[in-house]
CSV table of C-alpha atoms and ligand atoms in Angstrom, one decimal:
chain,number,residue,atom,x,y,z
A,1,UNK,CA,15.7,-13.0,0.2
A,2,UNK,CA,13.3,-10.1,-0.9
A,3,UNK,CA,10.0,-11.3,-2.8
A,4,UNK,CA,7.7,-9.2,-5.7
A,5,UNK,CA,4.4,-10.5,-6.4
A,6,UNK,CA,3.2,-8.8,-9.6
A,7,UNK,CA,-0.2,-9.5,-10.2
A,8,UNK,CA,-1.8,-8.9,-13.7
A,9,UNK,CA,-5.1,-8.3,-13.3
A,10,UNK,CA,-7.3,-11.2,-15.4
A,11,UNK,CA,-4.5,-12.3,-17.0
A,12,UNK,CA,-5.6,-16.1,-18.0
A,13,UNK,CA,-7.6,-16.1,-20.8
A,14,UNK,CA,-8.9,-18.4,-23.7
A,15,UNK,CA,-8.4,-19.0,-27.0
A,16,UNK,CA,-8.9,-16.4,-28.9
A,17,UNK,CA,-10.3,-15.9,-32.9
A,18,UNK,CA,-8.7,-12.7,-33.6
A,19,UNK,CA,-5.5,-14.4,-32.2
A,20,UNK,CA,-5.8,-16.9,-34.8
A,21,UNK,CA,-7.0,-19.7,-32.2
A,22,UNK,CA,-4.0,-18.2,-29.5
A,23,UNK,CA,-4.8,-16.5,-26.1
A,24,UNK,CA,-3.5,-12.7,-25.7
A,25,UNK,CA,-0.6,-14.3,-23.6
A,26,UNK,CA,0.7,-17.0,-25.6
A,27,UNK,CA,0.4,-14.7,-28.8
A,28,UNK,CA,2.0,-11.7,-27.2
A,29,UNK,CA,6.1,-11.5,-27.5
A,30,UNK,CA,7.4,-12.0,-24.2
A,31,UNK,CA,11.3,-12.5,-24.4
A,32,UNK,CA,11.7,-11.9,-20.6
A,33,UNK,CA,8.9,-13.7,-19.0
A,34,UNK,CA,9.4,-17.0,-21.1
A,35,UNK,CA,13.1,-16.2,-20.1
A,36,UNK,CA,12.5,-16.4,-16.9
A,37,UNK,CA,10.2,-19.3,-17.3
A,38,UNK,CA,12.8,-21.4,-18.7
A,39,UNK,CA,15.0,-20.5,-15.5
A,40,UNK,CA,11.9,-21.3,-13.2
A,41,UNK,CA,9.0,-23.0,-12.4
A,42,UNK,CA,5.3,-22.6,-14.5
A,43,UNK,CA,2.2,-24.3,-13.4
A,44,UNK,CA,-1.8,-23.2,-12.9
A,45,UNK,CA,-3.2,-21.7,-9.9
A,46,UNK,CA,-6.4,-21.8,-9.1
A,47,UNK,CA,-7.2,-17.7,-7.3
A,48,UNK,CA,-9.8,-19.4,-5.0
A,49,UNK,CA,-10.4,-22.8,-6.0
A,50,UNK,CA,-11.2,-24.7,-8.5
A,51,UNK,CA,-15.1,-23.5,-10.0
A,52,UNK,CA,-15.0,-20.4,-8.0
A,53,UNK,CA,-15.2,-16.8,-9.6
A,54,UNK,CA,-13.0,-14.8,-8.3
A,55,UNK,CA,-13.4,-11.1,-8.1
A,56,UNK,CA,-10.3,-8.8,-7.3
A,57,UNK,CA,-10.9,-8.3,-3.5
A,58,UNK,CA,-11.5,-12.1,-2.9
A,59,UNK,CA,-8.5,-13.2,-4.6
A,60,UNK,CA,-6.1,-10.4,-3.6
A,61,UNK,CA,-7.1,-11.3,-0.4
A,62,UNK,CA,-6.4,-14.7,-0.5
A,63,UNK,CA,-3.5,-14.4,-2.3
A,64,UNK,CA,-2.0,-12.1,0.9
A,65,UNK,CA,-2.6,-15.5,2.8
A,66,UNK,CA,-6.7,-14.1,4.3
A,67,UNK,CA,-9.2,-16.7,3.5
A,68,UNK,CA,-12.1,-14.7,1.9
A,69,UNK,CA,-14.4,-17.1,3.7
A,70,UNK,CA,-13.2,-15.8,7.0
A,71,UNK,CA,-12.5,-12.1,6.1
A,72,UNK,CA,-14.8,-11.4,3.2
A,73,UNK,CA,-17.7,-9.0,4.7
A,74,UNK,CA,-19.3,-8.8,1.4
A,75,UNK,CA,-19.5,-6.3,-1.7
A,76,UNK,CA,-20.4,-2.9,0.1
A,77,UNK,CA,-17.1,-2.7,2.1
A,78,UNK,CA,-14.7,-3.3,-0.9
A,79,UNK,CA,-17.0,-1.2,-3.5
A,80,UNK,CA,-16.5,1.5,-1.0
A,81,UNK,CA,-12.5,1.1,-1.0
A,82,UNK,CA,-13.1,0.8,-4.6
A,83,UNK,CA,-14.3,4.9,-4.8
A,84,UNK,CA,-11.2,5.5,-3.0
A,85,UNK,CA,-12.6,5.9,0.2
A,86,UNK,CA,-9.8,4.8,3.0
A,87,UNK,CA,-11.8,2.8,4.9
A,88,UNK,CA,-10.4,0.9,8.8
A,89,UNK,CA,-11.5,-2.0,10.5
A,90,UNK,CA,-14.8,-1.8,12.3
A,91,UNK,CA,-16.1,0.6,9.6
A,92,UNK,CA,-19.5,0.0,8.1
A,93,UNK,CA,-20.0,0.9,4.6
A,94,UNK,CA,-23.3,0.5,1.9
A,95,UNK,CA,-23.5,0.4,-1.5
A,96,UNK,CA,-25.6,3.9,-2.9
A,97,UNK,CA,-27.4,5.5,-5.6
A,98,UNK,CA,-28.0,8.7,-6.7
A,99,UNK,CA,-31.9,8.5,-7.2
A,100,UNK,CA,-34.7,11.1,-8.3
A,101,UNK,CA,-37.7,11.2,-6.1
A,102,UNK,CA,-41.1,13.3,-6.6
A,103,UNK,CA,-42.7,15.6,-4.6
A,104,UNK,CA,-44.9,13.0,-2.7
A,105,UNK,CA,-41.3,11.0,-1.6
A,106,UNK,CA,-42.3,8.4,-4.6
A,107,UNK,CA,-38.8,6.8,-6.3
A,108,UNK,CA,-39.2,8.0,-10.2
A,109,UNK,CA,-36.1,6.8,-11.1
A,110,UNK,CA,-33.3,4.7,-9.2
A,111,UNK,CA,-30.6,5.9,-10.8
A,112,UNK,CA,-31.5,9.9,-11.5
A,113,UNK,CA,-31.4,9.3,-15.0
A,114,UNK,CA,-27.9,7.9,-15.2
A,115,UNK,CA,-26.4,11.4,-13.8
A,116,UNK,CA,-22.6,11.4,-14.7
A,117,UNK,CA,-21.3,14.8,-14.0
A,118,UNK,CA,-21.0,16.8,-10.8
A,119,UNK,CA,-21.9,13.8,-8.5
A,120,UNK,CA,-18.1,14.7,-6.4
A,121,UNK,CA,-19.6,17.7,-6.0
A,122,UNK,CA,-23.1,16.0,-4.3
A,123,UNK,CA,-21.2,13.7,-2.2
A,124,UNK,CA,-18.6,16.1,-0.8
A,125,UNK,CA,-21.4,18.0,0.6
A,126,UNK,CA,-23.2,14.9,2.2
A,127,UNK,CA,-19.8,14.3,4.5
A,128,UNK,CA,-21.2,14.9,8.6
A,129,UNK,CA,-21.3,14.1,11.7
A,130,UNK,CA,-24.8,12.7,13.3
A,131,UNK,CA,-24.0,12.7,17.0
A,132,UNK,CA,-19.9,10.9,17.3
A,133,UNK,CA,-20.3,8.9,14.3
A,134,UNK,CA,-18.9,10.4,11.3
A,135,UNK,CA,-20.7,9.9,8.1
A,136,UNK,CA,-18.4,9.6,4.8
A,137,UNK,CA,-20.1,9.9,1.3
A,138,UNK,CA,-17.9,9.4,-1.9
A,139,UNK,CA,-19.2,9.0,-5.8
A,140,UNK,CA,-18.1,6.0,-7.9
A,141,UNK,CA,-19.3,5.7,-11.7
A,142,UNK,CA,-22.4,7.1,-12.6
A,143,UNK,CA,-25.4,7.3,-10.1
A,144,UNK,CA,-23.0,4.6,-7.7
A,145,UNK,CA,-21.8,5.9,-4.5
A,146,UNK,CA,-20.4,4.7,-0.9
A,147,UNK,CA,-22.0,5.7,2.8
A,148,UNK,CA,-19.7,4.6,5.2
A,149,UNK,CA,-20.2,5.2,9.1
A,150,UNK,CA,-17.4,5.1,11.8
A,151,UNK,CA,-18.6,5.2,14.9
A,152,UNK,CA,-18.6,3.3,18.1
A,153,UNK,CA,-21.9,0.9,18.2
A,154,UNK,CA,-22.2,1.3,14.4
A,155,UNK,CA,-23.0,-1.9,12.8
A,156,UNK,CA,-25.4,-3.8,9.7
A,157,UNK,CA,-28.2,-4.6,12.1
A,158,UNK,CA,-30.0,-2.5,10.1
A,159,UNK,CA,-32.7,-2.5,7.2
A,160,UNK,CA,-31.8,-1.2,3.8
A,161,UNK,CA,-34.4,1.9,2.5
A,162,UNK,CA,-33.6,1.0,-1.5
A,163,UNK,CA,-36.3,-0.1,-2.4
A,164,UNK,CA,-35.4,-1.6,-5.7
A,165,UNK,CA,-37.7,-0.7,-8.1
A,166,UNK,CA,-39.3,2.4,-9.1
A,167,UNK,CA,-42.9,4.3,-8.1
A,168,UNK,CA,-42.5,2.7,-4.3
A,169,UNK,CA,-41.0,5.2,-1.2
A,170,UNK,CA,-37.9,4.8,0.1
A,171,UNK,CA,-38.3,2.1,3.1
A,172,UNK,CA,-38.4,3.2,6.6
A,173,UNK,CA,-35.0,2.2,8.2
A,174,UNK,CA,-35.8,0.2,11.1
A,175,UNK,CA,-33.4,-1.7,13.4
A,176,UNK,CA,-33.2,-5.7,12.8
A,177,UNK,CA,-31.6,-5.6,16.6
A,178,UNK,CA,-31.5,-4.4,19.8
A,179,UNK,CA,-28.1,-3.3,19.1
A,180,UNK,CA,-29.0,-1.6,15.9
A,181,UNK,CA,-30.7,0.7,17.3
A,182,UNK,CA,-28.1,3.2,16.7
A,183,UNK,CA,-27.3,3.1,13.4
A,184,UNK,CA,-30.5,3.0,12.4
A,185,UNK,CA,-31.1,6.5,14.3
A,186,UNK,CA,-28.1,7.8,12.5
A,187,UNK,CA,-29.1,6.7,9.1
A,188,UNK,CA,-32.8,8.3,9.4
A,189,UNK,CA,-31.2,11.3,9.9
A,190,UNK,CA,-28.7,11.2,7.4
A,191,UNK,CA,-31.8,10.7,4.9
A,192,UNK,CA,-33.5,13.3,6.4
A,193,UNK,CA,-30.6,16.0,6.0
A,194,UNK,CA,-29.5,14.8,2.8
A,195,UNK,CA,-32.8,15.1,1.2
A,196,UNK,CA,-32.5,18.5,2.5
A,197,UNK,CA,-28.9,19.4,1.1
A,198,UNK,CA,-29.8,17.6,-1.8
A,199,UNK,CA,-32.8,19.9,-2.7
A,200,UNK,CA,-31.0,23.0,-2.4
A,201,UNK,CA,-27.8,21.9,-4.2
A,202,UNK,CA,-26.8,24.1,-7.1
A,203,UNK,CA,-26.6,21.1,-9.5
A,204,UNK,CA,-30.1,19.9,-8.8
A,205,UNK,CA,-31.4,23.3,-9.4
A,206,UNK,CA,-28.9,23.4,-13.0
A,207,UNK,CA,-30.6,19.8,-13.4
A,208,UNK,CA,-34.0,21.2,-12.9
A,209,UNK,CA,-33.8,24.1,-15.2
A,210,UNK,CA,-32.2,21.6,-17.9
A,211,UNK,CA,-35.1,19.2,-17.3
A,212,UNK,CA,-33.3,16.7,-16.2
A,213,UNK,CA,-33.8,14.0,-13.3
A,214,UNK,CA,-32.4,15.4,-10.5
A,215,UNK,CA,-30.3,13.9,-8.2
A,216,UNK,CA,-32.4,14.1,-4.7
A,217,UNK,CA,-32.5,11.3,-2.9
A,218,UNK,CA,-29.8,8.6,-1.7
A,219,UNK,CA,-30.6,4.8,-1.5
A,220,UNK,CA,-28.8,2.6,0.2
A,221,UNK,CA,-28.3,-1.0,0.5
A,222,UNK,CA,-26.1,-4.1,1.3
A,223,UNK,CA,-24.3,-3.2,4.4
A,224,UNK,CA,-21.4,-4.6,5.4
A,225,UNK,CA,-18.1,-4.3,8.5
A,226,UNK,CA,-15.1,-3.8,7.3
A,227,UNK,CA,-13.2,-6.7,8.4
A,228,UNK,CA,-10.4,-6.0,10.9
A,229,UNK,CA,-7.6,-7.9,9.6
A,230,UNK,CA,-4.3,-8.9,11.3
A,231,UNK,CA,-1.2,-6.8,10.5
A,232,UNK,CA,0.7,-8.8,7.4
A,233,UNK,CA,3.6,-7.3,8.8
A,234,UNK,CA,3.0,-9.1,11.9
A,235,UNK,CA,1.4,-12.6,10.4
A,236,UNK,CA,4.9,-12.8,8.4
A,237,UNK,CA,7.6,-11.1,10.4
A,238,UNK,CA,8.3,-9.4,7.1
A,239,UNK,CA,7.5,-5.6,5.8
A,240,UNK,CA,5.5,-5.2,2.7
A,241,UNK,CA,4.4,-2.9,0.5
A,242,UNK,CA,2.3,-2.4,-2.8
A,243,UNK,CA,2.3,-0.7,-5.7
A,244,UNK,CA,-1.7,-0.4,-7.2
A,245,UNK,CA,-3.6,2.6,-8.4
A,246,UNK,CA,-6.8,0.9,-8.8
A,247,UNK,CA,-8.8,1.9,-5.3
A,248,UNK,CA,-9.9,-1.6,-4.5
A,249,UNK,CA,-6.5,-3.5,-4.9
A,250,UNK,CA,-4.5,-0.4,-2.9
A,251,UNK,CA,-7.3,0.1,-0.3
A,252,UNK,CA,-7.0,-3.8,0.3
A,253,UNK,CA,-3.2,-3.3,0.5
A,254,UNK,CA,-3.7,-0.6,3.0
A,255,UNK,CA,-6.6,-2.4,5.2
A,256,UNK,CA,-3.9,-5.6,6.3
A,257,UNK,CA,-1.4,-3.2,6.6
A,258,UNK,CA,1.3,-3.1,3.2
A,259,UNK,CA,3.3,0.2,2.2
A,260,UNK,CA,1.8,2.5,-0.1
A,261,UNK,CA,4.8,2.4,-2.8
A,262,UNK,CA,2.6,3.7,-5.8
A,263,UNK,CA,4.2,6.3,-7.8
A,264,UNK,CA,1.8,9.7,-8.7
A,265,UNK,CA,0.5,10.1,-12.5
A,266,UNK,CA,0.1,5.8,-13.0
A,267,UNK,CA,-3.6,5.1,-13.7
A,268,UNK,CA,-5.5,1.7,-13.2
A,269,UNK,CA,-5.7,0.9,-17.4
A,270,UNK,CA,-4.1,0.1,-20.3
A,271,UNK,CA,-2.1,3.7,-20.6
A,272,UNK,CA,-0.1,3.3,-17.5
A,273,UNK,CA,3.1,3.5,-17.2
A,274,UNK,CA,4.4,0.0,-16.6
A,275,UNK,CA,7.5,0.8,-16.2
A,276,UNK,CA,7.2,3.4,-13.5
A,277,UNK,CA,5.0,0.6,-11.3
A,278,UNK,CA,8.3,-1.3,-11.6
A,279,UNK,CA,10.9,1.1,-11.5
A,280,UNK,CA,9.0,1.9,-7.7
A,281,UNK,CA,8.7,-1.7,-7.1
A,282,UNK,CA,12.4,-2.4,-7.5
A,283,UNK,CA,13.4,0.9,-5.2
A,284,UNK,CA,10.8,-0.5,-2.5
A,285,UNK,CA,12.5,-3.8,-1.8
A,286,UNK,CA,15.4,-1.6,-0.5
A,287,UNK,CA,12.9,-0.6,2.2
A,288,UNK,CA,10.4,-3.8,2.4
A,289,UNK,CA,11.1,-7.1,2.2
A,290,UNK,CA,7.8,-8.1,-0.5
A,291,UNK,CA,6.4,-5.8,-2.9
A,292,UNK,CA,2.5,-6.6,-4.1
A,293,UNK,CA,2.4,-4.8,-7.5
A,294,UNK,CA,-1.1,-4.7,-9.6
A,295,UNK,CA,-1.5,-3.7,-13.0
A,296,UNK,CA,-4.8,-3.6,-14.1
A,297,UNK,CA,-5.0,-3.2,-18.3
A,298,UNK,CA,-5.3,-7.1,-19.0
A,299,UNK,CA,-8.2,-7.3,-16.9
A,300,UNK,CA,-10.0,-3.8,-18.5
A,301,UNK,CA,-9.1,-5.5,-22.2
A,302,UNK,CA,-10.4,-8.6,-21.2
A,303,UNK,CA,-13.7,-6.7,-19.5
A,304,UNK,CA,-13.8,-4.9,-23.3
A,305,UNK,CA,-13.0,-8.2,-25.4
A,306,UNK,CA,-10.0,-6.4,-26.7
A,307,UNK,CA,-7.8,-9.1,-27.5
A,308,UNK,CA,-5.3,-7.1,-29.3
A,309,UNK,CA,-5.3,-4.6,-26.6
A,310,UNK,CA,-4.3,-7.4,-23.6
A,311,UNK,CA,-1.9,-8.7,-25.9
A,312,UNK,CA,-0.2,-5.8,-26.6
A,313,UNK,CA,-0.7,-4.8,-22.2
A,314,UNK,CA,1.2,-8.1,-21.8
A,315,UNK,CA,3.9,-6.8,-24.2
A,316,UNK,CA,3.9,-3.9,-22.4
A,317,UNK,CA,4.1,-5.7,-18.7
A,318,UNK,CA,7.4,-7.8,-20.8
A,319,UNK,CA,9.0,-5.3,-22.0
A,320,UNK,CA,8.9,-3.1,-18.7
A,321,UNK,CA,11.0,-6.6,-16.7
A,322,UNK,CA,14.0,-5.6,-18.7
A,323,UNK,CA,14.8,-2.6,-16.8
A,324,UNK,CA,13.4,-3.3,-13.4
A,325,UNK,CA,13.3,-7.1,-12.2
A,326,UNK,CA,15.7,-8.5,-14.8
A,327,UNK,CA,18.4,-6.6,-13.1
A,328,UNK,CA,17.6,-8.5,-9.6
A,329,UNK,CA,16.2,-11.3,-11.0
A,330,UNK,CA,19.5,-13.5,-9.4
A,331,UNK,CA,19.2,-12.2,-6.1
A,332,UNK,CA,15.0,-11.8,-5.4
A,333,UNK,CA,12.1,-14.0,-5.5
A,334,UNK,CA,9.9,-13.0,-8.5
A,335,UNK,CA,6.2,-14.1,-8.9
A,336,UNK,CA,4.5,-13.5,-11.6
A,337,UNK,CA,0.5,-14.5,-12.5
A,338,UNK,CA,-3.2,-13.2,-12.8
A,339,UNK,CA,-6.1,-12.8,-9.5
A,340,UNK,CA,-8.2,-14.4,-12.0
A,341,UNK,CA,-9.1,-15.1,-16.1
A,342,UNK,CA,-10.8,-12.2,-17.8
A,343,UNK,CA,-11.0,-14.3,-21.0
A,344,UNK,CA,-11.9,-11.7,-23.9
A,345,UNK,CA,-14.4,-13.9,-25.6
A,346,UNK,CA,-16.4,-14.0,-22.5
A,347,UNK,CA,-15.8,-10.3,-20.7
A,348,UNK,CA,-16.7,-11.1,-17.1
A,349,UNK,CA,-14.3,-13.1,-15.1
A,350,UNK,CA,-14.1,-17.2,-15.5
A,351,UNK,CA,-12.8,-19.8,-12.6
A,352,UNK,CA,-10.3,-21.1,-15.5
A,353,UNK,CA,-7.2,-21.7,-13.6
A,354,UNK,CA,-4.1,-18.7,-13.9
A,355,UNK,CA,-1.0,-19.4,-15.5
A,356,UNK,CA,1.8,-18.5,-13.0
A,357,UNK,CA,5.7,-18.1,-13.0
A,358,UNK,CA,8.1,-18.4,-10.3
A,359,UNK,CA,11.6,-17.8,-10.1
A,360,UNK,CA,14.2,-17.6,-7.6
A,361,UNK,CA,17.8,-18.0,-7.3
A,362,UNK,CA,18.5,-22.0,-7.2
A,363,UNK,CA,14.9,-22.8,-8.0
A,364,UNK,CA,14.0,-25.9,-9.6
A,365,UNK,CA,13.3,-26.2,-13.2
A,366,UNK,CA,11.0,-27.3,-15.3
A,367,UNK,CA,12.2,-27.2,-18.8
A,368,UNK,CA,9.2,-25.2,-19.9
A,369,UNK,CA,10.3,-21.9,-21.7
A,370,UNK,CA,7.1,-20.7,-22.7
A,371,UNK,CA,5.0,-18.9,-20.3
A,372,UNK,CA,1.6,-19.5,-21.2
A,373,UNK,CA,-2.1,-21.1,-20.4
A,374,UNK,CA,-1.1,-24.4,-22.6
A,375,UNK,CA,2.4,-24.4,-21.5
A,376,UNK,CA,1.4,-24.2,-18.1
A,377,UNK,CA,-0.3,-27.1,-18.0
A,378,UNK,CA,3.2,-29.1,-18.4
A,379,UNK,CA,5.0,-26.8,-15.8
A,380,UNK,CA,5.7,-28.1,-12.0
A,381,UNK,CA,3.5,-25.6,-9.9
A,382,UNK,CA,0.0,-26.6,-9.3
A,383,UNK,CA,-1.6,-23.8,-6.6
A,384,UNK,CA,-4.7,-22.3,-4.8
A,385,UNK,CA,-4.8,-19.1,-3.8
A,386,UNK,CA,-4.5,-19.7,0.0
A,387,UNK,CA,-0.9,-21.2,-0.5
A,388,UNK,CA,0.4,-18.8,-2.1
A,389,UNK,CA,2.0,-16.6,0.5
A,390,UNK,CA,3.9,-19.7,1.8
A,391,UNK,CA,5.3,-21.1,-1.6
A,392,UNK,CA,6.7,-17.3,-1.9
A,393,UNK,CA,7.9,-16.9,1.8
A,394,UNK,CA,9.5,-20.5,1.6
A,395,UNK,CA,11.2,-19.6,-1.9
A,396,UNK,CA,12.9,-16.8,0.0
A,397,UNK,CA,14.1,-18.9,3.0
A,398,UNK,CA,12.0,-17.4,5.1
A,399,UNK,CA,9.2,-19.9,5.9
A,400,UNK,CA,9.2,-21.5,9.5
A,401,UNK,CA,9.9,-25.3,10.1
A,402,UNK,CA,6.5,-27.3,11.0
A,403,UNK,CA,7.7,-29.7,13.1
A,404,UNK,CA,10.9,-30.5,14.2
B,1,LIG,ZN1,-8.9,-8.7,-10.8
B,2,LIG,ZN1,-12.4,-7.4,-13.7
């Protein structure tokens, strides 16, 4: 049997005031997911575990079946996936700013007065090679970026030059190790030739004749390996793919190894088309055996404290079922739940438990037709992340006996 995992992004939520007392989900009309509560199992799960804040990478991770305590190398890899970089194994990536210097090398401002536009254009131009190692630069929001180095005997045994705050230098970057040695040569002269690219970039001179802070300087800091991770395909003698078009669920999709599904145009927030994601989703289990779909606008309303705006997402997410996975609902395993609570009354993610939904031909049931964070607590399923992989494998008959 063929399994879809579709993850709403900070689903779970808390009551709500504007909701007159309700949560986004249990106020939003959902004829097919209560439907297909009422055929299946509800319960909680718990991304991490109980207490824990998850963010996205940690509990996509762990819901693919990799323990984030093992395989989680820290932010700078993932915020680099998150730019869009595609990162590999082995890869060592750094959170960056944008940041203005003065004449005399002195950090005026760490974020070169907030620059927006035209930092592509910067980072494009900061891509090299220093010796074999190749040097990849890519913007994020604002005066963020990613420096990632792939190379062999490229690793974080290095110091970081940000110096995080404002009228101090840069910091010499100086090996922690023997074996950083390397890197450390590498990044000194990626400072040195950016600071020189940087300077004569057209938008630093439009910036300097518009008075404003120019963008001439790149700080670095928290470095981290790209984990390798073993092939899902492999682990689970199944084929997967995904279906995600925010950077840090897909490039966490690619990195253990799942098929890039995701159909062009769909965007990571409340406009996407929902029912494309699916419609992509149900043609991929012709070809894969699970399908990891991510849709991200609950988890941007919640980030915004729009409840009306999950609610209606949720409507949204319902509403797109009826053509895709209703159809193959009697013949597929279909799970449905949150990486995490992005409650809207508190904007940031919470450890408050996920309400998820599984259904499956012959499943048990629970005599819960609401699909909901109250309802849930009087459903059957009580999960952490880590197990999730199994429960779903096992639902399709395709777990392994432990024993004899
Ligand atoms: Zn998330
Ligand atoms: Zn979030």
């Amino acid at each position: 049997m063929k399994i879809v995992l579709i993850i709403a992004d900070g689903l779970g939520d808390r009551p709500s005031d504007s909701l007159g007392g309700l949560t986004p989900l249990q106020a939003a009309k959902k004829y097919n997911l209560n439907l297909l509560a009422g055929e299946g199992m509800v319960g909680l799960i718990d991304p991490i575990q109980p207490g824990i804040v998850p963010g996205s990478d940690t509990s996509h991770l762990n819901y693919l079946g990799y323990d984030p305590v093992k395989y989680y190398t820290g932010r700078g890899p993932f915020e680099a996936m998150g730019t869009g970089l595609q990162l590999k194994g082995g890869d060592v990536a750094f959170r960056a700013n944008f940041a203005t210097i003065d004449h005399d090398g002195v950090v005026v401002d760490r974020r070169a007065g907030r620059i927006r536009a035209g930092t592509s254009k910067l980072a494009k131009d900061l891509n090299m090679k220093i010796e074999d190692v190749e040097v990849l630069f890519k913007e994020g929001t604002e005066h963020r970026a990613a420096l990632v180095l792939r190379g062999e005997g490229i690793n974080t045994e290095v110091s970081d030059n940000d110096p995080h705050g404002e009228n101090l230098r840069p910091k010499d970057i100086i090996a922690t190790s023997e074996d950083g040695k390397k890197t450390a040569r590498i990044l000194n002269e990626f400072y040195k030739r950016s600071l020189q690219i940087l300077k004569e970039h057209p938008l630093n001179r439009e910036r300097r004749g518009q008075g404003l802070r120019e963008a001439n300087a790149i700080l670095y800091r928290g470095g981290g390996m790209v984990p390798k991770l073993p092939d899902f395909n492999q682990r689970y003698s199944i084929k997967g793919g995904y279906v995600a078009a925010v950077a840090l669920v897909a490039g966490i999709c690619k990195l253990v190894g799942l098929k890039d599904f995701t159909p062009p145009g769909v965007t990571g927030s409340t406009d996407t088309d929902v029912n494309k994601k699916f419609q992509y989703a149900v043609n991929a289990l012709k070809e894969v055996d699970f399908v990891l779909v991510n849709v991200k606008g609950t988890d941007i309303a919640g980030h915004d404290g729009n409840a009306k705006a999950k609610k209606e997402f949720i409507e949204k997410i319902d509403s797109a079922f009826e053509s895709s996975f209703m159809k193959i609902k009697d013949e597929i395993v279909i799970c449905f739940t949150g990486d995490h609570s992005t409650p809207v009354s508190v904007r940031e993610h919470t450890s408050d438990p996920v309400p998820i939904l599984l259904h499956y031909p012959g499943s048990r049931m629970d005599r819960i037709r609401e699909f909901d964070e109250d309802s849930a607590k009087g459903g059957s399923l009580r999960l952490r992340g880590g197990d999730l992989m199994n429960v779903l494998l096992s639902s399709a008959n395709l777990a392994e006996k432990y024993g004899a």
